[in-house]
Amino acid sequence: MTVYTCSPDLASILTCIYEAWNSRLGYRNVRLMTEPVGNLELFCDYCHVEPDTDKTASVTRSIQKKIGAAAWRLVYLCAMSERSDAPDIIYRFLLYGFSYGKDTLHMLQEPAVFHAFEVSRQVTNEAHSFREFIRFANISSGFPILVSHISPKTNVLTLVALHFSDRLPSENWMILDDNRQLAVVHPADRPFYLTRLSPDEIERLSLTESTSDPYEELWKGFFTAIAIKERSNPDCQRTHLPLHYRDHMPEFKNL
């Protein structure tokens, strides 16, 4: 068994798939996974793959041409899951995709196809939740900007950014992923872009975000005022709003 390993980013995963496919070893004799690798298995050869722009573009074109745009979105969402087995899940899905074309998207009876849909659905569900639960703080230190911090389990920044770029097109805003030290930056009336932040920048923005915001206090007051003590149901509330979403939500601070 040959195990191809790579970084968890999209370019590395697609390059890893290219190398596994091009090796001609057969799908039964290869496995793909992201790094870091835990316990090494006996009788396995491990091959590290570096991202390559040309190979990434080649796989992307092949998916879009032979399977379609919907399949490409499915692959993208699976890659954003950052599971250790995400490259292998995508690889098994593409084996069917390159054989059956667009019909693959309807072959949910096949475990490889069903598994890819299942992983992509986990990513879209979390992105949908953050579109509802994200809270912005207004920073006015010389240059007014809206800042939000999130700590998602999957890499949903770009998915969430599409929503807010449509809802807040004329605002300067940032969404920071504290887990991955990534940020989406949206200048007013311009396209957003993805950038990596240093730990010092993350900390500085966190400190700046704590600046008192009158709208935040109004929101806390509204949240408290509409609550009905006799109908409080914490178990039901946790079902609709799990605890791990609340770290950066002002209405749950100091409760």
PDB file of C-alpha atoms in Angstrom:
ATOM      1  CA  MET A   1       0.000   0.000   0.000  1.00  0.00           C
ATOM      2  CA  THR A   2       1.279   3.443  -0.948  1.00  0.00           C
ATOM      3  CA  VAL A   3      -0.027   6.295   1.190  1.00  0.00           C
ATOM      4  CA  TYR A   4       0.136   9.768  -0.352  1.00  0.00           C
ATOM      5  CA  THR A   5       0.185  12.547   2.241  1.00  0.00           C
ATOM      6  CA  CYS A   6      -0.253  16.282   1.846  1.00  0.00           C
ATOM      7  CA  SER A   7      -1.204  19.494   3.641  1.00  0.00           C
ATOM      8  CA  PRO A   8      -4.938  20.027   4.284  1.00  0.00           C
ATOM      9  CA  ASP A   9      -5.311  22.927   1.809  1.00  0.00           C
ATOM     10  CA  LEU A  10      -7.180  22.553  -1.484  1.00  0.00           C
ATOM     11  CA  ALA A  11      -4.155  22.889  -3.790  1.00  0.00           C
ATOM     12  CA  SER A  12      -2.235  20.192  -1.917  1.00  0.00           C
ATOM     13  CA  ILE A  13      -5.200  17.817  -1.920  1.00  0.00           C
ATOM     14  CA  LEU A  14      -5.762  18.167  -5.675  1.00  0.00           C
ATOM     15  CA  THR A  15      -2.045  17.688  -6.345  1.00  0.00           C
ATOM     16  CA  CYS A  16      -2.092  14.580  -4.134  1.00  0.00           C
ATOM     17  CA  ILE A  17      -5.016  13.201  -6.164  1.00  0.00           C
ATOM     18  CA  TYR A  18      -3.110  13.913  -9.383  1.00  0.00           C
ATOM     19  CA  GLU A  19      -0.058  11.999  -8.145  1.00  0.00           C
ATOM     20  CA  ALA A  20      -2.121   9.039  -6.916  1.00  0.00           C
ATOM     21  CA  TRP A  21      -3.963   8.839 -10.228  1.00  0.00           C
ATOM     22  CA  ASN A  22      -0.810   9.254 -12.284  1.00  0.00           C
ATOM     23  CA  SER A  23       1.041   6.556 -10.325  1.00  0.00           C
ATOM     24  CA  ARG A  24      -0.994   3.825 -12.099  1.00  0.00           C
ATOM     25  CA  LEU A  25      -0.772   1.687  -8.958  1.00  0.00           C
ATOM     26  CA  GLY A  26      -4.521   1.040  -8.913  1.00  0.00           C
ATOM     27  CA  TYR A  27      -7.076   2.417  -6.484  1.00  0.00           C
ATOM     28  CA  ARG A  28      -6.826  -0.671  -4.253  1.00  0.00           C
ATOM     29  CA  ASN A  29      -3.129  -0.065  -3.687  1.00  0.00           C
ATOM     30  CA  VAL A  30      -3.183   3.634  -2.767  1.00  0.00           C
ATOM     31  CA  ARG A  31      -4.600   5.713   0.043  1.00  0.00           C
ATOM     32  CA  LEU A  32      -4.568   9.475   0.517  1.00  0.00           C
ATOM     33  CA  MET A  33      -4.509  11.434   3.758  1.00  0.00           C
ATOM     34  CA  THR A  34      -3.566  14.821   5.136  1.00  0.00           C
ATOM     35  CA  GLU A  35      -0.689  15.600   7.450  1.00  0.00           C
ATOM     36  CA  PRO A  36       0.331  15.377  10.196  1.00  0.00           C
ATOM     37  CA  VAL A  37       0.387  11.581  10.013  1.00  0.00           C
ATOM     38  CA  GLY A  38      -0.206   9.782  13.311  1.00  0.00           C
ATOM     39  CA  ASN A  39       0.928   6.212  13.834  1.00  0.00           C
ATOM     40  CA  LEU A  40       2.641   4.778  10.774  1.00  0.00           C
ATOM     41  CA  GLU A  41       1.310   1.464   9.500  1.00  0.00           C
ATOM     42  CA  LEU A  42       3.425  -1.554   8.666  1.00  0.00           C
ATOM     43  CA  PHE A  43       3.948  -2.495   5.023  1.00  0.00           C
ATOM     44  CA  CYS A  44       2.973   1.002   3.800  1.00  0.00           C
ATOM     45  CA  ASP A  45       5.131   3.359   1.784  1.00  0.00           C
ATOM     46  CA  TYR A  46       4.490   7.010   2.661  1.00  0.00           C
ATOM     47  CA  CYS A  47       4.960   9.618  -0.043  1.00  0.00           C
ATOM     48  CA  HIS A  48       4.736  13.332   0.765  1.00  0.00           C
ATOM     49  CA  VAL A  49       3.247  15.520  -1.991  1.00  0.00           C
ATOM     50  CA  GLU A  50       3.986  19.231  -2.380  1.00  0.00           C
ATOM     51  CA  PRO A  51       1.310  21.462  -3.958  1.00  0.00           C
ATOM     52  CA  ASP A  52       1.787  22.179  -7.657  1.00  0.00           C
ATOM     53  CA  THR A  53      -0.156  24.907  -9.469  1.00  0.00           C
ATOM     54  CA  ASP A  54      -0.213  23.169 -12.854  1.00  0.00           C
ATOM     55  CA  LYS A  55      -1.357  19.828 -11.426  1.00  0.00           C
ATOM     56  CA  THR A  56      -4.018  21.560  -9.340  1.00  0.00           C
ATOM     57  CA  ALA A  57      -5.324  23.358 -12.422  1.00  0.00           C
ATOM     58  CA  SER A  58      -5.296  20.122 -14.426  1.00  0.00           C
ATOM     59  CA  VAL A  59      -7.441  18.264 -11.876  1.00  0.00           C
ATOM     60  CA  THR A  60      -9.793  21.243 -11.568  1.00  0.00           C
ATOM     61  CA  ARG A  61     -10.328  21.426 -15.335  1.00  0.00           C
ATOM     62  CA  SER A  62     -10.907  17.678 -15.568  1.00  0.00           C
ATOM     63  CA  ILE A  63     -13.569  17.741 -12.840  1.00  0.00           C
ATOM     64  CA  GLN A  64     -15.423  20.696 -14.347  1.00  0.00           C
ATOM     65  CA  LYS A  65     -15.258  19.333 -17.895  1.00  0.00           C
ATOM     66  CA  LYS A  66     -16.007  15.644 -17.288  1.00  0.00           C
ATOM     67  CA  ILE A  67     -18.298  15.742 -14.260  1.00  0.00           C
ATOM     68  CA  GLY A  68     -19.567  19.318 -14.067  1.00  0.00           C
ATOM     69  CA  ALA A  69     -19.677  22.390 -11.850  1.00  0.00           C
ATOM     70  CA  ALA A  70     -21.823  20.674  -9.207  1.00  0.00           C
ATOM     71  CA  ALA A  71     -19.186  17.978  -8.766  1.00  0.00           C
ATOM     72  CA  TRP A  72     -16.460  20.608  -8.456  1.00  0.00           C
ATOM     73  CA  ARG A  73     -18.435  22.312  -5.677  1.00  0.00           C
ATOM     74  CA  LEU A  74     -18.809  18.948  -3.937  1.00  0.00           C
ATOM     75  CA  VAL A  75     -15.037  18.377  -4.131  1.00  0.00           C
ATOM     76  CA  TYR A  76     -14.371  21.882  -2.815  1.00  0.00           C
ATOM     77  CA  LEU A  77     -16.687  21.376   0.157  1.00  0.00           C
ATOM     78  CA  CYS A  78     -15.088  18.024   1.010  1.00  0.00           C
ATOM     79  CA  ALA A  79     -11.661  19.665   0.971  1.00  0.00           C
ATOM     80  CA  MET A  80     -12.921  22.388   3.335  1.00  0.00           C
ATOM     81  CA  SER A  81     -13.884  19.714   5.877  1.00  0.00           C
ATOM     82  CA  GLU A  82     -10.163  19.330   6.754  1.00  0.00           C
ATOM     83  CA  ARG A  83     -10.696  15.705   7.709  1.00  0.00           C
ATOM     84  CA  SER A  84      -7.590  13.558   7.597  1.00  0.00           C
ATOM     85  CA  ASP A  85      -9.278  11.266   5.080  1.00  0.00           C
ATOM     86  CA  ALA A  86     -10.710  14.093   2.919  1.00  0.00           C
ATOM     87  CA  PRO A  87      -8.244  13.491   0.024  1.00  0.00           C
ATOM     88  CA  ASP A  88      -9.152   9.800  -0.045  1.00  0.00           C
ATOM     89  CA  ILE A  89     -12.884  10.550   0.026  1.00  0.00           C
ATOM     90  CA  ILE A  90     -12.492  12.924  -2.936  1.00  0.00           C
ATOM     91  CA  TYR A  91     -10.278  10.447  -4.790  1.00  0.00           C
ATOM     92  CA  ARG A  92     -12.827   7.603  -4.432  1.00  0.00           C
ATOM     93  CA  PHE A  93     -15.610   9.928  -5.584  1.00  0.00           C
ATOM     94  CA  LEU A  94     -13.623  11.004  -8.646  1.00  0.00           C
ATOM     95  CA  LEU A  95     -13.017   7.381  -9.629  1.00  0.00           C
ATOM     96  CA  TYR A  96     -16.754   7.124 -10.265  1.00  0.00           C
ATOM     97  CA  GLY A  97     -17.002  10.653 -11.600  1.00  0.00           C
ATOM     98  CA  PHE A  98     -14.462  10.209 -14.378  1.00  0.00           C
ATOM     99  CA  SER A  99     -16.140   6.914 -15.351  1.00  0.00           C
ATOM    100  CA  TYR A 100     -19.810   7.951 -15.283  1.00  0.00           C
ATOM    101  CA  GLY A 101     -19.688  11.730 -15.694  1.00  0.00           C
ATOM    102  CA  LYS A 102     -22.569  13.853 -14.382  1.00  0.00           C
ATOM    103  CA  ASP A 103     -24.624  10.751 -13.586  1.00  0.00           C
ATOM    104  CA  THR A 104     -22.294  10.162 -10.627  1.00  0.00           C
ATOM    105  CA  LEU A 105     -24.128  12.830  -8.629  1.00  0.00           C
ATOM    106  CA  HIS A 106     -27.234  10.610  -8.668  1.00  0.00           C
ATOM    107  CA  MET A 107     -25.414   7.404  -7.659  1.00  0.00           C
ATOM    108  CA  LEU A 108     -25.980   7.737  -3.924  1.00  0.00           C
ATOM    109  CA  GLN A 109     -26.222   3.955  -3.625  1.00  0.00           C
ATOM    110  CA  GLU A 110     -22.443   3.857  -4.083  1.00  0.00           C
ATOM    111  CA  PRO A 111     -20.673   4.256  -0.705  1.00  0.00           C
ATOM    112  CA  ALA A 112     -17.908   6.473  -2.169  1.00  0.00           C
ATOM    113  CA  VAL A 113     -20.447   8.912  -3.630  1.00  0.00           C
ATOM    114  CA  PHE A 114     -22.676   8.872  -0.555  1.00  0.00           C
ATOM    115  CA  HIS A 115     -19.682   9.500   1.725  1.00  0.00           C
ATOM    116  CA  ALA A 116     -18.619  12.533  -0.326  1.00  0.00           C
ATOM    117  CA  PHE A 117     -22.135  13.986  -0.090  1.00  0.00           C
ATOM    118  CA  GLU A 118     -22.209  13.313   3.646  1.00  0.00           C
ATOM    119  CA  VAL A 119     -18.935  15.170   4.272  1.00  0.00           C
ATOM    120  CA  SER A 120     -19.926  18.110   2.056  1.00  0.00           C
ATOM    121  CA  ARG A 121     -23.235  18.374   3.896  1.00  0.00           C
ATOM    122  CA  GLN A 122     -21.396  18.708   7.221  1.00  0.00           C
ATOM    123  CA  VAL A 123     -19.480  21.689   5.832  1.00  0.00           C
ATOM    124  CA  THR A 124     -22.543  23.401   4.356  1.00  0.00           C
ATOM    125  CA  ASN A 125     -24.494  22.879   7.593  1.00  0.00           C
ATOM    126  CA  GLU A 126     -21.777  24.576   9.633  1.00  0.00           C
ATOM    127  CA  ALA A 127     -21.503  27.410   7.113  1.00  0.00           C
ATOM    128  CA  HIS A 128     -25.284  27.880   7.312  1.00  0.00           C
ATOM    129  CA  SER A 129     -25.097  28.044  11.114  1.00  0.00           C
ATOM    130  CA  PHE A 130     -22.368  30.670  11.081  1.00  0.00           C
ATOM    131  CA  ARG A 131     -24.333  32.799   8.643  1.00  0.00           C
ATOM    132  CA  GLU A 132     -26.897  33.049  11.442  1.00  0.00           C
ATOM    133  CA  PHE A 133     -24.658  33.150  14.511  1.00  0.00           C
ATOM    134  CA  ILE A 134     -21.868  35.521  13.420  1.00  0.00           C
ATOM    135  CA  ARG A 135     -21.809  38.789  15.399  1.00  0.00           C
ATOM    136  CA  PHE A 136     -19.871  41.855  14.262  1.00  0.00           C
ATOM    137  CA  ALA A 137     -18.323  44.464  16.561  1.00  0.00           C
ATOM    138  CA  ASN A 138     -17.967  48.033  15.364  1.00  0.00           C
ATOM    139  CA  ILE A 139     -14.391  49.302  15.613  1.00  0.00           C
ATOM    140  CA  SER A 140     -13.805  53.044  15.211  1.00  0.00           C
ATOM    141  CA  SER A 141     -10.093  53.514  15.789  1.00  0.00           C
ATOM    142  CA  GLY A 142      -9.410  55.970  12.990  1.00  0.00           C
ATOM    143  CA  PHE A 143     -10.783  53.608  10.333  1.00  0.00           C
ATOM    144  CA  PRO A 144     -14.279  52.218  11.015  1.00  0.00           C
ATOM    145  CA  ILE A 145     -14.566  48.505  10.381  1.00  0.00           C
ATOM    146  CA  LEU A 146     -16.775  45.618  11.455  1.00  0.00           C
ATOM    147  CA  VAL A 147     -14.892  42.664  12.940  1.00  0.00           C
ATOM    148  CA  SER A 148     -16.089  39.193  13.849  1.00  0.00           C
ATOM    149  CA  HIS A 149     -14.256  36.222  15.360  1.00  0.00           C
ATOM    150  CA  ILE A 150     -15.299  32.615  14.765  1.00  0.00           C
ATOM    151  CA  SER A 151     -13.859  29.217  15.711  1.00  0.00           C
ATOM    152  CA  PRO A 152     -15.371  26.752  13.217  1.00  0.00           C
ATOM    153  CA  LYS A 153     -14.627  23.042  13.097  1.00  0.00           C
ATOM    154  CA  THR A 154     -14.311  23.188   9.301  1.00  0.00           C
ATOM    155  CA  ASN A 155     -12.849  25.810   6.999  1.00  0.00           C
ATOM    156  CA  VAL A 156     -16.029  27.734   6.169  1.00  0.00           C
ATOM    157  CA  LEU A 157     -14.569  31.240   5.835  1.00  0.00           C
ATOM    158  CA  THR A 158     -14.977  31.572   2.082  1.00  0.00           C
ATOM    159  CA  LEU A 159     -18.503  30.135   2.181  1.00  0.00           C
ATOM    160  CA  VAL A 160     -19.609  32.540   4.892  1.00  0.00           C
ATOM    161  CA  ALA A 161     -17.878  35.480   3.188  1.00  0.00           C
ATOM    162  CA  LEU A 162     -20.002  35.045   0.053  1.00  0.00           C
ATOM    163  CA  HIS A 163     -23.132  35.618   2.124  1.00  0.00           C
ATOM    164  CA  PHE A 164     -21.899  38.740   3.896  1.00  0.00           C
ATOM    165  CA  SER A 165     -20.366  40.269   0.775  1.00  0.00           C
ATOM    166  CA  ASP A 166     -23.895  40.211  -0.635  1.00  0.00           C
ATOM    167  CA  ARG A 167     -25.552  41.485   2.556  1.00  0.00           C
ATOM    168  CA  LEU A 168     -22.936  44.121   3.466  1.00  0.00           C
ATOM    169  CA  PRO A 169     -21.450  45.239   0.128  1.00  0.00           C
ATOM    170  CA  SER A 170     -20.712  48.843   1.188  1.00  0.00           C
ATOM    171  CA  GLU A 171     -19.174  48.087   4.583  1.00  0.00           C
ATOM    172  CA  ASN A 172     -15.585  47.453   5.634  1.00  0.00           C
ATOM    173  CA  TRP A 173     -15.603  44.170   7.511  1.00  0.00           C
ATOM    174  CA  MET A 174     -13.408  41.262   8.549  1.00  0.00           C
ATOM    175  CA  ILE A 175     -14.189  37.730   9.680  1.00  0.00           C
ATOM    176  CA  LEU A 176     -11.344  36.045  11.555  1.00  0.00           C
ATOM    177  CA  ASP A 177     -10.957  32.295  11.959  1.00  0.00           C
ATOM    178  CA  ASP A 178      -9.092  31.999  15.260  1.00  0.00           C
ATOM    179  CA  ASN A 179      -8.488  28.255  14.836  1.00  0.00           C
ATOM    180  CA  ARG A 180      -6.675  28.601  11.495  1.00  0.00           C
ATOM    181  CA  GLN A 181      -5.359  32.176  11.847  1.00  0.00           C
ATOM    182  CA  LEU A 182      -7.094  33.122   8.603  1.00  0.00           C
ATOM    183  CA  ALA A 183      -9.176  36.193   7.835  1.00  0.00           C
ATOM    184  CA  VAL A 184     -11.555  37.316   5.148  1.00  0.00           C
ATOM    185  CA  VAL A 185     -11.138  41.040   4.492  1.00  0.00           C
ATOM    186  CA  HIS A 186     -13.855  42.962   2.659  1.00  0.00           C
ATOM    187  CA  PRO A 187     -13.117  46.584   1.666  1.00  0.00           C
ATOM    188  CA  ALA A 188     -16.262  48.608   1.021  1.00  0.00           C
ATOM    189  CA  ASP A 189     -17.667  48.129  -2.499  1.00  0.00           C
ATOM    190  CA  ARG A 190     -14.798  45.823  -3.478  1.00  0.00           C
ATOM    191  CA  PRO A 191     -14.327  42.028  -3.624  1.00  0.00           C
ATOM    192  CA  PHE A 192     -13.238  40.262  -0.456  1.00  0.00           C
ATOM    193  CA  TYR A 193      -9.933  38.413  -0.173  1.00  0.00           C
ATOM    194  CA  LEU A 194      -8.474  35.729   2.071  1.00  0.00           C
ATOM    195  CA  THR A 195      -5.307  36.378   4.051  1.00  0.00           C
ATOM    196  CA  ARG A 196      -3.306  34.712   6.803  1.00  0.00           C
ATOM    197  CA  LEU A 197      -2.716  36.643  10.021  1.00  0.00           C
ATOM    198  CA  SER A 198       0.123  36.389  12.489  1.00  0.00           C
ATOM    199  CA  PRO A 199      -0.659  35.550  16.143  1.00  0.00           C
ATOM    200  CA  ASP A 200       0.171  39.156  17.085  1.00  0.00           C
ATOM    201  CA  GLU A 201      -2.355  40.476  14.565  1.00  0.00           C
ATOM    202  CA  ILE A 202      -5.023  38.092  15.839  1.00  0.00           C
ATOM    203  CA  GLU A 203      -4.376  39.204  19.421  1.00  0.00           C
ATOM    204  CA  ARG A 204      -4.357  42.889  18.493  1.00  0.00           C
ATOM    205  CA  LEU A 205      -7.676  42.594  16.699  1.00  0.00           C
ATOM    206  CA  SER A 206      -9.118  40.674  19.636  1.00  0.00           C
ATOM    207  CA  LEU A 207      -8.115  43.445  22.032  1.00  0.00           C
ATOM    208  CA  THR A 208      -9.427  46.123  19.716  1.00  0.00           C
ATOM    209  CA  GLU A 209     -12.718  44.299  19.312  1.00  0.00           C
ATOM    210  CA  SER A 210     -13.373  44.628  23.054  1.00  0.00           C
ATOM    211  CA  THR A 211     -13.901  48.380  22.582  1.00  0.00           C
ATOM    212  CA  SER A 212     -17.346  49.293  23.907  1.00  0.00           C
ATOM    213  CA  ASP A 213     -19.967  49.289  21.190  1.00  0.00           C
ATOM    214  CA  PRO A 214     -23.354  50.868  22.028  1.00  0.00           C
ATOM    215  CA  TYR A 215     -25.120  48.584  19.550  1.00  0.00           C
ATOM    216  CA  GLU A 216     -23.679  45.565  21.336  1.00  0.00           C
ATOM    217  CA  GLU A 217     -25.164  46.786  24.616  1.00  0.00           C
ATOM    218  CA  LEU A 218     -28.509  47.400  22.885  1.00  0.00           C
ATOM    219  CA  TRP A 219     -28.473  43.866  21.492  1.00  0.00           C
ATOM    220  CA  LYS A 220     -27.700  42.391  24.924  1.00  0.00           C
ATOM    221  CA  GLY A 221     -30.578  44.384  26.400  1.00  0.00           C
ATOM    222  CA  PHE A 222     -32.958  43.225  23.674  1.00  0.00           C
ATOM    223  CA  PHE A 223     -31.880  39.610  24.104  1.00  0.00           C
ATOM    224  CA  THR A 224     -32.518  39.799  27.854  1.00  0.00           C
ATOM    225  CA  ALA A 225     -35.791  41.713  27.551  1.00  0.00           C
ATOM    226  CA  ILE A 226     -37.495  39.234  25.213  1.00  0.00           C
ATOM    227  CA  ALA A 227     -36.598  36.227  27.351  1.00  0.00           C
ATOM    228  CA  ILE A 228     -39.447  34.620  29.299  1.00  0.00           C
ATOM    229  CA  LYS A 229     -38.054  33.122  32.491  1.00  0.00           C
ATOM    230  CA  GLU A 230     -40.934  30.666  32.937  1.00  0.00           C
ATOM    231  CA  ARG A 231     -40.333  29.247  29.446  1.00  0.00           C
ATOM    232  CA  SER A 232     -36.565  28.885  29.750  1.00  0.00           C
ATOM    233  CA  ASN A 233     -35.441  25.575  28.239  1.00  0.00           C
ATOM    234  CA  PRO A 234     -31.618  25.304  28.131  1.00  0.00           C
ATOM    235  CA  ASP A 235     -31.671  21.795  26.615  1.00  0.00           C
ATOM    236  CA  CYS A 236     -33.814  22.920  23.685  1.00  0.00           C
ATOM    237  CA  GLN A 237     -31.690  26.045  23.273  1.00  0.00           C
ATOM    238  CA  ARG A 238     -28.501  23.975  23.057  1.00  0.00           C
ATOM    239  CA  THR A 239     -30.129  21.883  20.317  1.00  0.00           C
ATOM    240  CA  HIS A 240     -30.685  24.940  18.147  1.00  0.00           C
ATOM    241  CA  LEU A 241     -27.556  26.808  19.261  1.00  0.00           C
ATOM    242  CA  PRO A 242     -24.730  24.455  20.400  1.00  0.00           C
ATOM    243  CA  LEU A 243     -22.321  25.740  23.019  1.00  0.00           C
ATOM    244  CA  HIS A 244     -19.283  25.927  20.725  1.00  0.00           C
ATOM    245  CA  TYR A 245     -20.959  28.691  18.686  1.00  0.00           C
ATOM    246  CA  ARG A 246     -21.377  30.955  21.720  1.00  0.00           C
ATOM    247  CA  ASP A 247     -17.754  31.868  22.458  1.00  0.00           C
ATOM    248  CA  HIS A 248     -17.925  34.971  20.255  1.00  0.00           C
ATOM    249  CA  MET A 249     -21.608  35.870  20.705  1.00  0.00           C
ATOM    250  CA  PRO A 250     -22.026  38.950  22.967  1.00  0.00           C
ATOM    251  CA  GLU A 251     -25.508  37.987  24.194  1.00  0.00           C
ATOM    252  CA  PHE A 252     -24.028  34.925  25.943  1.00  0.00           C
ATOM    253  CA  LYS A 253     -21.144  36.722  27.628  1.00  0.00           C
ATOM    254  CA  ASN A 254     -21.362  37.164  31.390  1.00  0.00           C
ATOM    255  CA  LEU A 255     -24.442  34.945  31.618  1.00  0.00           C
TER     256      LEU A 255
END
